[in-house]
Structures are given as C-alpha cells and as structure tokens.
GROMACS .gro file of C-alpha atoms in nm:
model
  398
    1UNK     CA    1   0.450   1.019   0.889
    2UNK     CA    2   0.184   0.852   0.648
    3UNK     CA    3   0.140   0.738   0.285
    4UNK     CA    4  -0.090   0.985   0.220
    5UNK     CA    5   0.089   1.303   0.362
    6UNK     CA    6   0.363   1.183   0.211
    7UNK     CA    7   0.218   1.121  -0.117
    8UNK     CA    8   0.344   0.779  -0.111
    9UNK     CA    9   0.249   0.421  -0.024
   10UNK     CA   10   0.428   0.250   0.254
   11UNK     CA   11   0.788   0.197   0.133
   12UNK     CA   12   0.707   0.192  -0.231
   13UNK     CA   13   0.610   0.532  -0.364
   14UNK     CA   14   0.908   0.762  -0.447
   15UNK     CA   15   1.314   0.832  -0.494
   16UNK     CA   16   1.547   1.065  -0.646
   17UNK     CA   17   1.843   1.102  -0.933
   18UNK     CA   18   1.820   1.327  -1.234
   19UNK     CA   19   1.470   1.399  -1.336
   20UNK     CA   20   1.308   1.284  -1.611
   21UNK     CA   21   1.146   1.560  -1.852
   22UNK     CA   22   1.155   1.828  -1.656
   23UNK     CA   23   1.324   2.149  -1.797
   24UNK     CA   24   1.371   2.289  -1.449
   25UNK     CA   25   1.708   2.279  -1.299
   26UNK     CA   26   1.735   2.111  -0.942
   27UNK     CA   27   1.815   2.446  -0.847
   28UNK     CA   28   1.501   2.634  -0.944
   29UNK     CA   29   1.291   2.348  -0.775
   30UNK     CA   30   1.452   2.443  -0.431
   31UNK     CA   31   1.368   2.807  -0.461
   32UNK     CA   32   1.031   2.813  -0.601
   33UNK     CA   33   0.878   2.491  -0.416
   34UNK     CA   34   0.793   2.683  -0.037
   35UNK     CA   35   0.476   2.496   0.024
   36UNK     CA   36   0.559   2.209  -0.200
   37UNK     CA   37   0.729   1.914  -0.092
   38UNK     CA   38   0.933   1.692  -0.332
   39UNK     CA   39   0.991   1.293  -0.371
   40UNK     CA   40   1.169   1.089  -0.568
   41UNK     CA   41   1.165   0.768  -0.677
   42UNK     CA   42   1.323   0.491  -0.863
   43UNK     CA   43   0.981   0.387  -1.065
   44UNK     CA   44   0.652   0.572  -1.165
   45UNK     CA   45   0.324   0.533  -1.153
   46UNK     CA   46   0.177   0.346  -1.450
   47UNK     CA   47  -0.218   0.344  -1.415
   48UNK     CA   48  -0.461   0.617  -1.234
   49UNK     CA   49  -0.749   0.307  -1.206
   50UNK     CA   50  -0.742   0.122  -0.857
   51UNK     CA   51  -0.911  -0.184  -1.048
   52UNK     CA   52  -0.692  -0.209  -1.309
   53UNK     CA   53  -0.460  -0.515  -1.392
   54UNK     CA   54  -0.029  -0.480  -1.416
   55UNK     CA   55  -0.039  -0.139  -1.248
   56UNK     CA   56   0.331  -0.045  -1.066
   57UNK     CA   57   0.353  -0.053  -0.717
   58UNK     CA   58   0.414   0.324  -0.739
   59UNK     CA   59   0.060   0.344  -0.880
   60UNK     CA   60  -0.044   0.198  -0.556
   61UNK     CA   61   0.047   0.549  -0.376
   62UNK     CA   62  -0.124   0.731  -0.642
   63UNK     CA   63  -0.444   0.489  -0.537
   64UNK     CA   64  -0.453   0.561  -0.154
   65UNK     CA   65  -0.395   0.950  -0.229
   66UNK     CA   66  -0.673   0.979  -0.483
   67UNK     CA   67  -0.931   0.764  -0.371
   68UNK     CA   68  -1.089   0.678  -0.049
   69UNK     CA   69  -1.262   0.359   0.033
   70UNK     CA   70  -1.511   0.286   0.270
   71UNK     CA   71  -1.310   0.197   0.556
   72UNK     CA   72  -0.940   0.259   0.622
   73UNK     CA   73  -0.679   0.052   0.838
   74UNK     CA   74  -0.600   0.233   1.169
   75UNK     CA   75  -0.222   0.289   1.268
   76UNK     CA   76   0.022   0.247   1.532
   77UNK     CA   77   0.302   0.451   1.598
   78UNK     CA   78   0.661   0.310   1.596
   79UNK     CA   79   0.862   0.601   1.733
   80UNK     CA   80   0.795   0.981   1.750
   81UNK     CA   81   0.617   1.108   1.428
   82UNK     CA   82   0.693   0.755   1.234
   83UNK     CA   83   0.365   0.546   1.175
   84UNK     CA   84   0.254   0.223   1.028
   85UNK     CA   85  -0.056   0.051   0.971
   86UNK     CA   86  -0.207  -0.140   1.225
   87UNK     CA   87  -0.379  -0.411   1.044
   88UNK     CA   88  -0.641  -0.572   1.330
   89UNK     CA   89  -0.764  -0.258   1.312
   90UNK     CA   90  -1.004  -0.033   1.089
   91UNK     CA   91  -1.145   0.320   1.111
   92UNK     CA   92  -1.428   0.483   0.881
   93UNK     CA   93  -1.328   0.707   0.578
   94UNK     CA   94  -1.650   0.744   0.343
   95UNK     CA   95  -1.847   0.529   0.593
   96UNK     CA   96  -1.874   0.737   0.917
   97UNK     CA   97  -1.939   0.373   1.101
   98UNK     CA   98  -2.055   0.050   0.973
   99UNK     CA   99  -2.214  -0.301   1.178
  100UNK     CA  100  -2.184  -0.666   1.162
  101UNK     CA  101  -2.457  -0.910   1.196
  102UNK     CA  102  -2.455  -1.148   1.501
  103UNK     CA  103  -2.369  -1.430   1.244
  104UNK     CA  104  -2.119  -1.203   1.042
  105UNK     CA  105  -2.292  -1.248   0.706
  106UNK     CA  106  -2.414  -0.876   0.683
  107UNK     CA  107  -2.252  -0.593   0.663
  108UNK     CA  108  -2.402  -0.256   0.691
  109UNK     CA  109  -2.210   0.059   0.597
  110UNK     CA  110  -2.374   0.439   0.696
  111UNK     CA  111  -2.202   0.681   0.466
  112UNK     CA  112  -2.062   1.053   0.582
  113UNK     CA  113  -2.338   1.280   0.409
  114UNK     CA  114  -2.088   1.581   0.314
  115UNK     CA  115  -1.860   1.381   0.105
  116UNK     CA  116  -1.793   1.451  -0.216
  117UNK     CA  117  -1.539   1.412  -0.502
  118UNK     CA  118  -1.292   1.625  -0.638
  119UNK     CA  119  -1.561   1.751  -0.903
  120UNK     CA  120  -1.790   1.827  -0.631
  121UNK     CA  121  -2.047   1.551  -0.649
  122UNK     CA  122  -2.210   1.438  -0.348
  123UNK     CA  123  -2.069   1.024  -0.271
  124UNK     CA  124  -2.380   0.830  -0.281
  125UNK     CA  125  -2.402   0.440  -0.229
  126UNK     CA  126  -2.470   0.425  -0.547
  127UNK     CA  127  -2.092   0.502  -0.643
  128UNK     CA  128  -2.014   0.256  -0.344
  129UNK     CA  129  -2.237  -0.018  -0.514
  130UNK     CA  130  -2.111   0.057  -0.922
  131UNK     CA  131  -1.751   0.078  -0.769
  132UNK     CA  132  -1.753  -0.272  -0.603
  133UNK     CA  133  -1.939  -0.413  -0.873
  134UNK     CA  134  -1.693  -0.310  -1.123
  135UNK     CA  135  -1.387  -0.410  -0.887
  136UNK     CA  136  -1.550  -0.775  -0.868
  137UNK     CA  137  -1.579  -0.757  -1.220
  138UNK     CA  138  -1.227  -0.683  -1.331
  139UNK     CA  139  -0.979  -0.952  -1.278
  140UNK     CA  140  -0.723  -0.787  -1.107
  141UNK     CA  141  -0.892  -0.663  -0.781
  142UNK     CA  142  -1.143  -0.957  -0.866
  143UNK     CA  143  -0.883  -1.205  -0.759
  144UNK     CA  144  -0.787  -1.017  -0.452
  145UNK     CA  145  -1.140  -0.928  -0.306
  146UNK     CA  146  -1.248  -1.276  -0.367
  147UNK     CA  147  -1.013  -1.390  -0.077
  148UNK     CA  148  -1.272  -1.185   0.130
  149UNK     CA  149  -1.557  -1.366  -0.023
  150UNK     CA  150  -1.669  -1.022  -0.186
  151UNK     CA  151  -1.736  -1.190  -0.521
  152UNK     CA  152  -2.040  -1.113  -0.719
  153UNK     CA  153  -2.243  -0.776  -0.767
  154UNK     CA  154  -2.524  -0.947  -0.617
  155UNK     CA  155  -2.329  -0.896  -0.290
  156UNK     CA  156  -2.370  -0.547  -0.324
  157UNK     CA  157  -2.664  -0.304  -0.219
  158UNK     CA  158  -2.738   0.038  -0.225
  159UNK     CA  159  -2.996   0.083   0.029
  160UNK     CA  160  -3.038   0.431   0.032
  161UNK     CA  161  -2.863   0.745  -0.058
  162UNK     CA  162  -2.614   0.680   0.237
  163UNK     CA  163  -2.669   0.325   0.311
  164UNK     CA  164  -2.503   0.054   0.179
  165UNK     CA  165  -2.504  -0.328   0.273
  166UNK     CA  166  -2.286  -0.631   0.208
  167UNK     CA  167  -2.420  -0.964   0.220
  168UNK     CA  168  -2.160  -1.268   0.247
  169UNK     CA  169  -2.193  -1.610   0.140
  170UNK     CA  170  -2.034  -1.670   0.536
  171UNK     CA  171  -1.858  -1.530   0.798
  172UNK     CA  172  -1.461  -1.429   0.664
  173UNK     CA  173  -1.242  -1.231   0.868
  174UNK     CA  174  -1.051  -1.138   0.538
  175UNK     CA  175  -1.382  -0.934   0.417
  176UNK     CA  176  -1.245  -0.576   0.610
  177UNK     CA  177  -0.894  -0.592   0.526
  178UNK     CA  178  -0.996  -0.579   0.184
  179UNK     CA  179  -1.205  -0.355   0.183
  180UNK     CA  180  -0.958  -0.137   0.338
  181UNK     CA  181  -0.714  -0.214   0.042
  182UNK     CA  182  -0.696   0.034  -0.295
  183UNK     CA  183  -0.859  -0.288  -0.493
  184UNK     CA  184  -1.174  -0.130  -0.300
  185UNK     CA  185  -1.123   0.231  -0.375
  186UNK     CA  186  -1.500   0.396  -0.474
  187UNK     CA  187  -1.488   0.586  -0.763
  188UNK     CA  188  -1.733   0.873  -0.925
  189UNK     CA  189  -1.941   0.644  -1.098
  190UNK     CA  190  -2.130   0.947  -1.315
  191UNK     CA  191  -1.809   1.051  -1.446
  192UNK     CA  192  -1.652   0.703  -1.475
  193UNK     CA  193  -1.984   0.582  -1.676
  194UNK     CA  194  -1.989   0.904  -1.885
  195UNK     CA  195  -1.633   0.760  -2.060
  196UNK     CA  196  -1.773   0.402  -2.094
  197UNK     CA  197  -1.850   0.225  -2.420
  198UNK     CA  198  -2.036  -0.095  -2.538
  199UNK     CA  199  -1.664  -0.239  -2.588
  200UNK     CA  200  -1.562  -0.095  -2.237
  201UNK     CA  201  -1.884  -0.124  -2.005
  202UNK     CA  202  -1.633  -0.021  -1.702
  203UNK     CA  203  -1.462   0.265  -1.894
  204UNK     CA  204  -1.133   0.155  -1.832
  205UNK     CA  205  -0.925   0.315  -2.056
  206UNK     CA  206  -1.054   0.611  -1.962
  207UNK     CA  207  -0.939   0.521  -1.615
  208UNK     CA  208  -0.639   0.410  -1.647
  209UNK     CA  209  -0.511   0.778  -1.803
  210UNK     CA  210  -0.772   1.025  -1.573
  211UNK     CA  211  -0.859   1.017  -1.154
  212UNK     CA  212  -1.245   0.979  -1.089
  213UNK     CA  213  -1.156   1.001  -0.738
  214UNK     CA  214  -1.233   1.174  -0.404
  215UNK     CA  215  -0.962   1.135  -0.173
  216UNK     CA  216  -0.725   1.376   0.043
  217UNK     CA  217  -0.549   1.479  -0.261
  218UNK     CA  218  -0.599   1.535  -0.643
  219UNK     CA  219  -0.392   1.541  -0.978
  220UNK     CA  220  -0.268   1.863  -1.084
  221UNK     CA  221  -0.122   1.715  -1.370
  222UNK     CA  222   0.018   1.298  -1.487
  223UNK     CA  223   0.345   1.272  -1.678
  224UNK     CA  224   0.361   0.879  -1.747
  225UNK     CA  225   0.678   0.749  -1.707
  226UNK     CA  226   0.806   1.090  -1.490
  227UNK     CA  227   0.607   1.266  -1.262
  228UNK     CA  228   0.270   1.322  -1.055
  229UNK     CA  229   0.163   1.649  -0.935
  230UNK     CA  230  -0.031   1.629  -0.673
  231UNK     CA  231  -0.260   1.919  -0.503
  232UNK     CA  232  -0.475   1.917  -0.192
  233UNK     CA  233  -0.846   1.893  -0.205
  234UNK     CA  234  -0.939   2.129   0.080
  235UNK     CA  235  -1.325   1.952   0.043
  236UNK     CA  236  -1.175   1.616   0.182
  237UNK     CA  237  -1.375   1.493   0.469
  238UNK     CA  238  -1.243   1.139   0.524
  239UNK     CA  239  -1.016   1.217   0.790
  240UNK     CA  240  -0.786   1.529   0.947
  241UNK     CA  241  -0.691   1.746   0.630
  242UNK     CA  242  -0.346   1.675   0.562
  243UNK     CA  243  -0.120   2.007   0.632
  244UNK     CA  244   0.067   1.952   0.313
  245UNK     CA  245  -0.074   2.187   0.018
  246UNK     CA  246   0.113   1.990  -0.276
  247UNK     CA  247   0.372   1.716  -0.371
  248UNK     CA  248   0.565   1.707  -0.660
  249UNK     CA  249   0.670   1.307  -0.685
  250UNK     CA  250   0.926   1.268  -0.992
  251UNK     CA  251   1.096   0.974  -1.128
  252UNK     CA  252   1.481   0.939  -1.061
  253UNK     CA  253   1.624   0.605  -1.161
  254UNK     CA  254   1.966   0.650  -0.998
  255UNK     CA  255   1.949   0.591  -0.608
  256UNK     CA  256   2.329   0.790  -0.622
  257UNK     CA  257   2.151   1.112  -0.787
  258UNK     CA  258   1.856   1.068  -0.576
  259UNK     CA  259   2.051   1.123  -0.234
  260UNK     CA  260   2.284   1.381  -0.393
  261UNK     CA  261   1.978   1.571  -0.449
  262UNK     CA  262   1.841   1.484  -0.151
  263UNK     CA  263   2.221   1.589   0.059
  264UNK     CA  264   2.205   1.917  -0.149
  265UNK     CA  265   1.822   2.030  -0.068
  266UNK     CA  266   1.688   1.992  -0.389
  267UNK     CA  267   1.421   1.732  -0.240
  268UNK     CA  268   1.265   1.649   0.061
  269UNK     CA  269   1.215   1.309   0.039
  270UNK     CA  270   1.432   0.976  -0.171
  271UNK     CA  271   1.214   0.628  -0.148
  272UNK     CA  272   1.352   0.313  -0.253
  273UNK     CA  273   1.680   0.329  -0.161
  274UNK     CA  274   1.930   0.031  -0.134
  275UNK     CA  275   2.101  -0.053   0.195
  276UNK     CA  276   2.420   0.070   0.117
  277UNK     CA  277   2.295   0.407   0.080
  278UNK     CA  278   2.064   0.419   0.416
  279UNK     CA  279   2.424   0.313   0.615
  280UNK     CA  280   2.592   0.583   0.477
  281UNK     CA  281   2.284   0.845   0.510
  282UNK     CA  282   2.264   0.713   0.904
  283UNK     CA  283   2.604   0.872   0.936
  284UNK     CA  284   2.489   1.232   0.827
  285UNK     CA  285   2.307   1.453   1.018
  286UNK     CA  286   2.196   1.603   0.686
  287UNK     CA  287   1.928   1.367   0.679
  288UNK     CA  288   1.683   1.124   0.861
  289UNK     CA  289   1.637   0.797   0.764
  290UNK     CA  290   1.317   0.634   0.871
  291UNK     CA  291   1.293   0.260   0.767
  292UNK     CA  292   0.958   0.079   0.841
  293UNK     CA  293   0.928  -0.316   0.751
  294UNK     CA  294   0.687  -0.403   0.447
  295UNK     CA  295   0.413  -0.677   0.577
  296UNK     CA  296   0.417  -0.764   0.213
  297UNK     CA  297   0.809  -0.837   0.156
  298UNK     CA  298   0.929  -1.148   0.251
  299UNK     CA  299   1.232  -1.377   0.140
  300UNK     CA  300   1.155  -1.783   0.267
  301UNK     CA  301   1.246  -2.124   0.113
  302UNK     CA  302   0.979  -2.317  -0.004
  303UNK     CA  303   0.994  -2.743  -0.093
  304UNK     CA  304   0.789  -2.933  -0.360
  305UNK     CA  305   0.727  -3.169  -0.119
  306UNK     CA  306   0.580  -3.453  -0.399
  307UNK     CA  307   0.941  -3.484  -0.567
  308UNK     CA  308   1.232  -3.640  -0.440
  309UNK     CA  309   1.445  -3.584  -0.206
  310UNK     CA  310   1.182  -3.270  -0.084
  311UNK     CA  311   0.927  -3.544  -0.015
  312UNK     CA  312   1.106  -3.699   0.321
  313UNK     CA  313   1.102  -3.481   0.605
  314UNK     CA  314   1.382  -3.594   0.710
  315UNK     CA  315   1.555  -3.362   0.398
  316UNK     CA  316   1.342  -3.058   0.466
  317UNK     CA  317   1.463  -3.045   0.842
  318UNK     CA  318   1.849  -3.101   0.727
  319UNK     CA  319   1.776  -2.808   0.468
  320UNK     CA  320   1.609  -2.598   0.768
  321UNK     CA  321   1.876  -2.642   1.019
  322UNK     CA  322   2.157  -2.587   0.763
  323UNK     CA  323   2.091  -2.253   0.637
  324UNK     CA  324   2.246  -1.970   0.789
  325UNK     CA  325   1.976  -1.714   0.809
  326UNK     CA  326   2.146  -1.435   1.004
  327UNK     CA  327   2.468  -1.422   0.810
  328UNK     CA  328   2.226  -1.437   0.469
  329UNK     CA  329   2.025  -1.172   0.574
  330UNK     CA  330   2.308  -0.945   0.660
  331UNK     CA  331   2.453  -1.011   0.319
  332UNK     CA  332   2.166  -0.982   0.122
  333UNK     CA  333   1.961  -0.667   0.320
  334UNK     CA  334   2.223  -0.547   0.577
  335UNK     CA  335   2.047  -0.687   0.867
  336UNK     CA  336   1.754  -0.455   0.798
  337UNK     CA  337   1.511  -0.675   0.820
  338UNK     CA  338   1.266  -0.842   1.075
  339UNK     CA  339   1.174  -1.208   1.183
  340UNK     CA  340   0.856  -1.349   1.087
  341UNK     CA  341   0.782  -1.569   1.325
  342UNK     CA  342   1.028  -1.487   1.542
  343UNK     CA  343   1.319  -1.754   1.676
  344UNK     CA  344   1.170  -2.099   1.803
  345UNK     CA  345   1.337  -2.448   1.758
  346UNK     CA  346   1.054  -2.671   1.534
  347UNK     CA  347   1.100  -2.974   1.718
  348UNK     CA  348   1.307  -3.089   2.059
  349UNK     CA  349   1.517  -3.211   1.785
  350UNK     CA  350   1.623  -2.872   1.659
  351UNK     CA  351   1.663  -2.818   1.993
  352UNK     CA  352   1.926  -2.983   2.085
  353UNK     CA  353   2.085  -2.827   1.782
  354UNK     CA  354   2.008  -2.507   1.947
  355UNK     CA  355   1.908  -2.398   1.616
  356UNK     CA  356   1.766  -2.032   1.598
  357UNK     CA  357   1.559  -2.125   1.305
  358UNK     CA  358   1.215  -2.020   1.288
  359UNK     CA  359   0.953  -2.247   1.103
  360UNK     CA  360   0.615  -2.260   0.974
  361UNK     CA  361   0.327  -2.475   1.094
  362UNK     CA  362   0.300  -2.773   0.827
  363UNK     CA  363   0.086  -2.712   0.518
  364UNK     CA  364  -0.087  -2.912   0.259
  365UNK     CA  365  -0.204  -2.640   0.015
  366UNK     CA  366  -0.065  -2.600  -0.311
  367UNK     CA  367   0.265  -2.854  -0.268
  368UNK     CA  368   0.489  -2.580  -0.059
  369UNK     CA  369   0.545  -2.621   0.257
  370UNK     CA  370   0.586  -2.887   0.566
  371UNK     CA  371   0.760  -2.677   0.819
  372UNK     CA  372   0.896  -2.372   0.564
  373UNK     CA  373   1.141  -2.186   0.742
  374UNK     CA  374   1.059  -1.848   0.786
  375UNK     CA  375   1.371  -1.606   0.699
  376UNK     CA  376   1.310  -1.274   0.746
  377UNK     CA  377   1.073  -1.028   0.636
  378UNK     CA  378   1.321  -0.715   0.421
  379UNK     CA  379   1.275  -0.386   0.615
  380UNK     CA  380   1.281  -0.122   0.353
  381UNK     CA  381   1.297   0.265   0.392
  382UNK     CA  382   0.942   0.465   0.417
  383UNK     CA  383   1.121   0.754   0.311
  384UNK     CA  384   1.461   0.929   0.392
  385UNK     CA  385   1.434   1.318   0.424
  386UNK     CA  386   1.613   1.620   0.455
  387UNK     CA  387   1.641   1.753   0.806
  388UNK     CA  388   1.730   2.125   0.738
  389UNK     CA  389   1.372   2.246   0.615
  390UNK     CA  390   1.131   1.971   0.736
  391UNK     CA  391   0.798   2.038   0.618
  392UNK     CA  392   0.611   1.699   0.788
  393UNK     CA  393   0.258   1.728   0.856
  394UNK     CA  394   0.096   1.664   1.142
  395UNK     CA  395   0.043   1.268   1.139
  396UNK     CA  396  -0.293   1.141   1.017
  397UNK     CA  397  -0.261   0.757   0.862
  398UNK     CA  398  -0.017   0.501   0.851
   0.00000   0.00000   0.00000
C-alpha cells in the first residue's frame, strides 16, 4: 500500500472517532461510500501550499496527493502488498528521465510532454522553473532545499518547453532527495500568478486555501479543521493510475472512536493510533494492522558537551552504558520500534560490559554529540484497515 492510494503520507495522514461537521451518520457513510474509501485521523490538514511555513504533518499527505514533483523516491516492499520508500533510490514523475554531469554540478531534467494539471494545462518548465524559484524563496521549503544546495533562482532554468536544468554551486548528494520531497512540489504557475499581488508576489494566501496542483488526485472539496475530499484525476500521467476513484479523509480526535468505527465498518482505514490500541487490534481478525517505521521519528539522548559534567567523556560513556534502552522502549512505544544503528559496543570498553548499546560516530557540530547513543527509531502504524471489504489498490508508491 502507498501514501498516495491511500490518500495519506507515510504514517501521518489519517484516523478515526466521531466526525467533525459532518451531518451524516456513520451509518449512512457505510452504505453510500461503494467506490469510496474512508480514513480517519487524529489531526487535519492545515495548508493546501507545499511551500508554505507551520503546515500540519497531515497537510503533508494532502502535498504528495495533489502535486507531483519532478522526480519521486522509488519503493521497496516489506511484506505482501505493504510498501515503503526506498530512499537511495528515485524514479521520474513529471520528468520522464533526467542526467548528471560527469562533475555532478548539472542537472538536466526532460519533462513527460502529456502532462498536465488538474485544469488541463499542459506542465511546461516554465511551471518547473516559477515553482522552484518560489520554493527557494519562501522560508519554509527555503531552509530545507538549501541542505541540497538548491538555493537561489539563478539555479534554475527553463530551457525549453520540456527542458529544464539545474546548475549547483558543487556536487551534493542531498540535491535528489529533495527534490523528491513535497518542499519541491511544481505548481500551475498561470493560475498560482493569476491570485498574486504586489503585497504577495508568490500568491500565498491564495495557496494556502486552493490546490494549483497536478498530481494523482484532486480536491473535491477542503473543510479546515475536518475533512478532505479527495477525487481521482483520470488525466494523471506521473505513474500507474491509482485504482481508487475517491477518499473521504475526516478528522476524528479520539483513537477509541476511531477503531470503534473502524471494528464496526464505518471506515476503512484509522492512522495514528497509539500502541495500546494496535495490540489489541492484532488480536482481531476484524482488522489488519500494518505498522511501517518513520525514517523521520526518532527518540536519542543528546549532551552539551561544553558544560560540566557533559564535557568529560568519561560522563557521557557512564550515561551511555547506564540507560536501559530495551526496557525504555517497551515502556514508552511497546517495543514497536527499530534500532538505528543497530547493536555494537562503542569501545572494547563497552565491551567488556557487554553492553548492547548502540552509539553514534563523534560529532563536533552544533555542541550535541560525542558518541550519542542511538535509541530507537518509533515504528508507527501506516494505516490499520478493515479486512471484511478491502478495497486496496493495486500498489504503485511507497
């Protein structure tokens, strides 16, 4: 299963409890919802703009189902219909293939020529190029592209209609991740720039509360604070069309009321939920939990290493060898979760302690970490689902 089919992203998209707004009963929603599948979740989306600063990280679901960016992470599977990205690798979604320079510095991007967004305009580079100037511009995805060394406008060039290049100040093998991340998303610039003021050059407020996207999926209709209705866009050519025709994703604060719906039928999919609830899901064969660790959730224990008594080693290692990871974890997450960096003593020291502990290499940025020890990383559900009417689509992404 996939964040996009799924109208979610990764493990933070959706969950279930009573919903928000809606005048329909539970009920009604199970009856009239055939080709429809329904998720709920604890938060909502906040923001329909991919650039925008303090959005939820249920907007970030909304981002990878709306928009598409030039390139996509690949995926691997992890057991029979259950994916994940695969992050060292990368496979075209507006760009139908792209090329590196012998010295890395250039990028070259060659754009599918039958793309278009939901409104029906043909994706040019020139949406490519206005999009990733405007993303560098805003300081949100400013700050995270720049750890790519995609910085300035300058950067940016629309060579042709379906050409676009990149040129680096050097060589960074952060530069495809991010543009594979929804702080890259490309964006209808005609539309975008039609909402745009002299206060508001990059239109967005107009953004933030309307999709100028082209992705697998569009907005039927935006209920801030309590649902997204989303709708396939059958003129989607970034990929395999996704066999789901439309998601309903509401907002259902209680994780109890989101599995009682979810036990009962009235939805197809809870997100979010706490570990308590997965155990006693496991147990059912009402439902199927899938759980999939987040790459971007992790718990560790960090030193100032300039102030005493952090600054002698000597301290740091007691600190390492004393903790009891395994017994924390299982308290804190129970033991869903998965090692970092795996179990290795840090020194012949540690082990003749026979310590398990895993540690970090040392460190001098910022004044964290000589030898951090690495806990674990939280393993949180994907999704949990209803097994007597599965509607899963034939997997396409991560």
């Amino acid at each position: 299963m996939d964040r996009r089919r799924f109208i979610q992203q990764g493990s933070a998209a959706f969950s279930l409890g009573t919903v928000a707004g809606t005048s329909l009963p539970l009920s009604a929603w199970a009856q009239a919802r055939k080709d429809t599948l329904r998720v709920l979740s604890e938060g909502a989306p906040n923001s329909q703009d991919p650039h925008g600063e303090g959005v939820s990280r249920e907007s970030l679901g909304l981002f990878f189902n709306v928009y598409d960016r030039l390139i996509n992470f690949d995926r691997a599977q992890l057991s029979p219909g259950v994916f994940k990205y695969d992050y060292g690798r990368f496979r075209g979604e507006l760009a139908e293939r792209f090329e590196t320079s012998a010295d890395g510095r250039t990028l070259t991007f060659f754009l599918r020529r039958d793309a278009t967004f939901h409104d029906g305009k043909p994706v040019t580079a020139a949406d490519v190029k206005w999009s990733l100037d405007r993303a560098v511009s805003l300081p949100a995805s400013k700050r995270q592209l720049a750890t790519g060394s995609l910085e300035n406008p300058s950067q940016f060039t629309a060579v042709d209609a379906h050409t676009f290049r990149i040129a680096l100040p050097r060589a960074d093998r952060y530069t495809l991740p991010n543009l594979a991340l929804s702080f890259a998303s490309v964006l209808n610039s005609e539309l975008a720039k039609s909402h745009a003021t002299a206060a508001d050059p990059w239109a967005t407020e107009w953004v933030k509360a309307h999709e100028a996207g082209g992705g697998a999926f569009r907005i039927e209709s935006f209920t801030p604070g309590q649902q997204v209705v989303y709708t396939r866009f059958d003129g989607w050519k970034g990929g395999t069309a996704p066999q789901l025709r439309r998601a309903v994703f509401q907002v259902v604060p209680s994780a109890s009321n989101r599995v009682a719906a979810l036990l009962k039928g009235d939805a197809d999919v809870a997100l979010q939920l706490p570990p308590k609830d997965l155990d006693a899901l496991t147990d059912t064969a009402r439902a199927k939990v899938v759980s999939v660790p987040v790459t971007t959730s992790f718990r560790f224990v960090a030193f100032n290493t300039q102030a005493k008594p952090f600054d002698d080693v000597r301290v740091r290692q007691a600190i390492a060898y004393a903790l009891p990871y395994t017994t924390l974890l299982r308290g804190a997450n129970l033991g869903r979760g998965e090692a970092l960096y795996g179990a290795r003593p840090a020194s012949p020291r540690a082990a003749a302690f026979r310590s398990p502990i895993p540690t970090t290499p040392s460190c001098s940025r910022r004044r964290s970490c000589w030898r951090r020890p690495a806990i674990r990383r939280a393993s949180r559900p994907a999704s949990v689902t209803t097994s007597a009417t599965p509607r899963w689509p034939s997997p396409r992404r991560c």
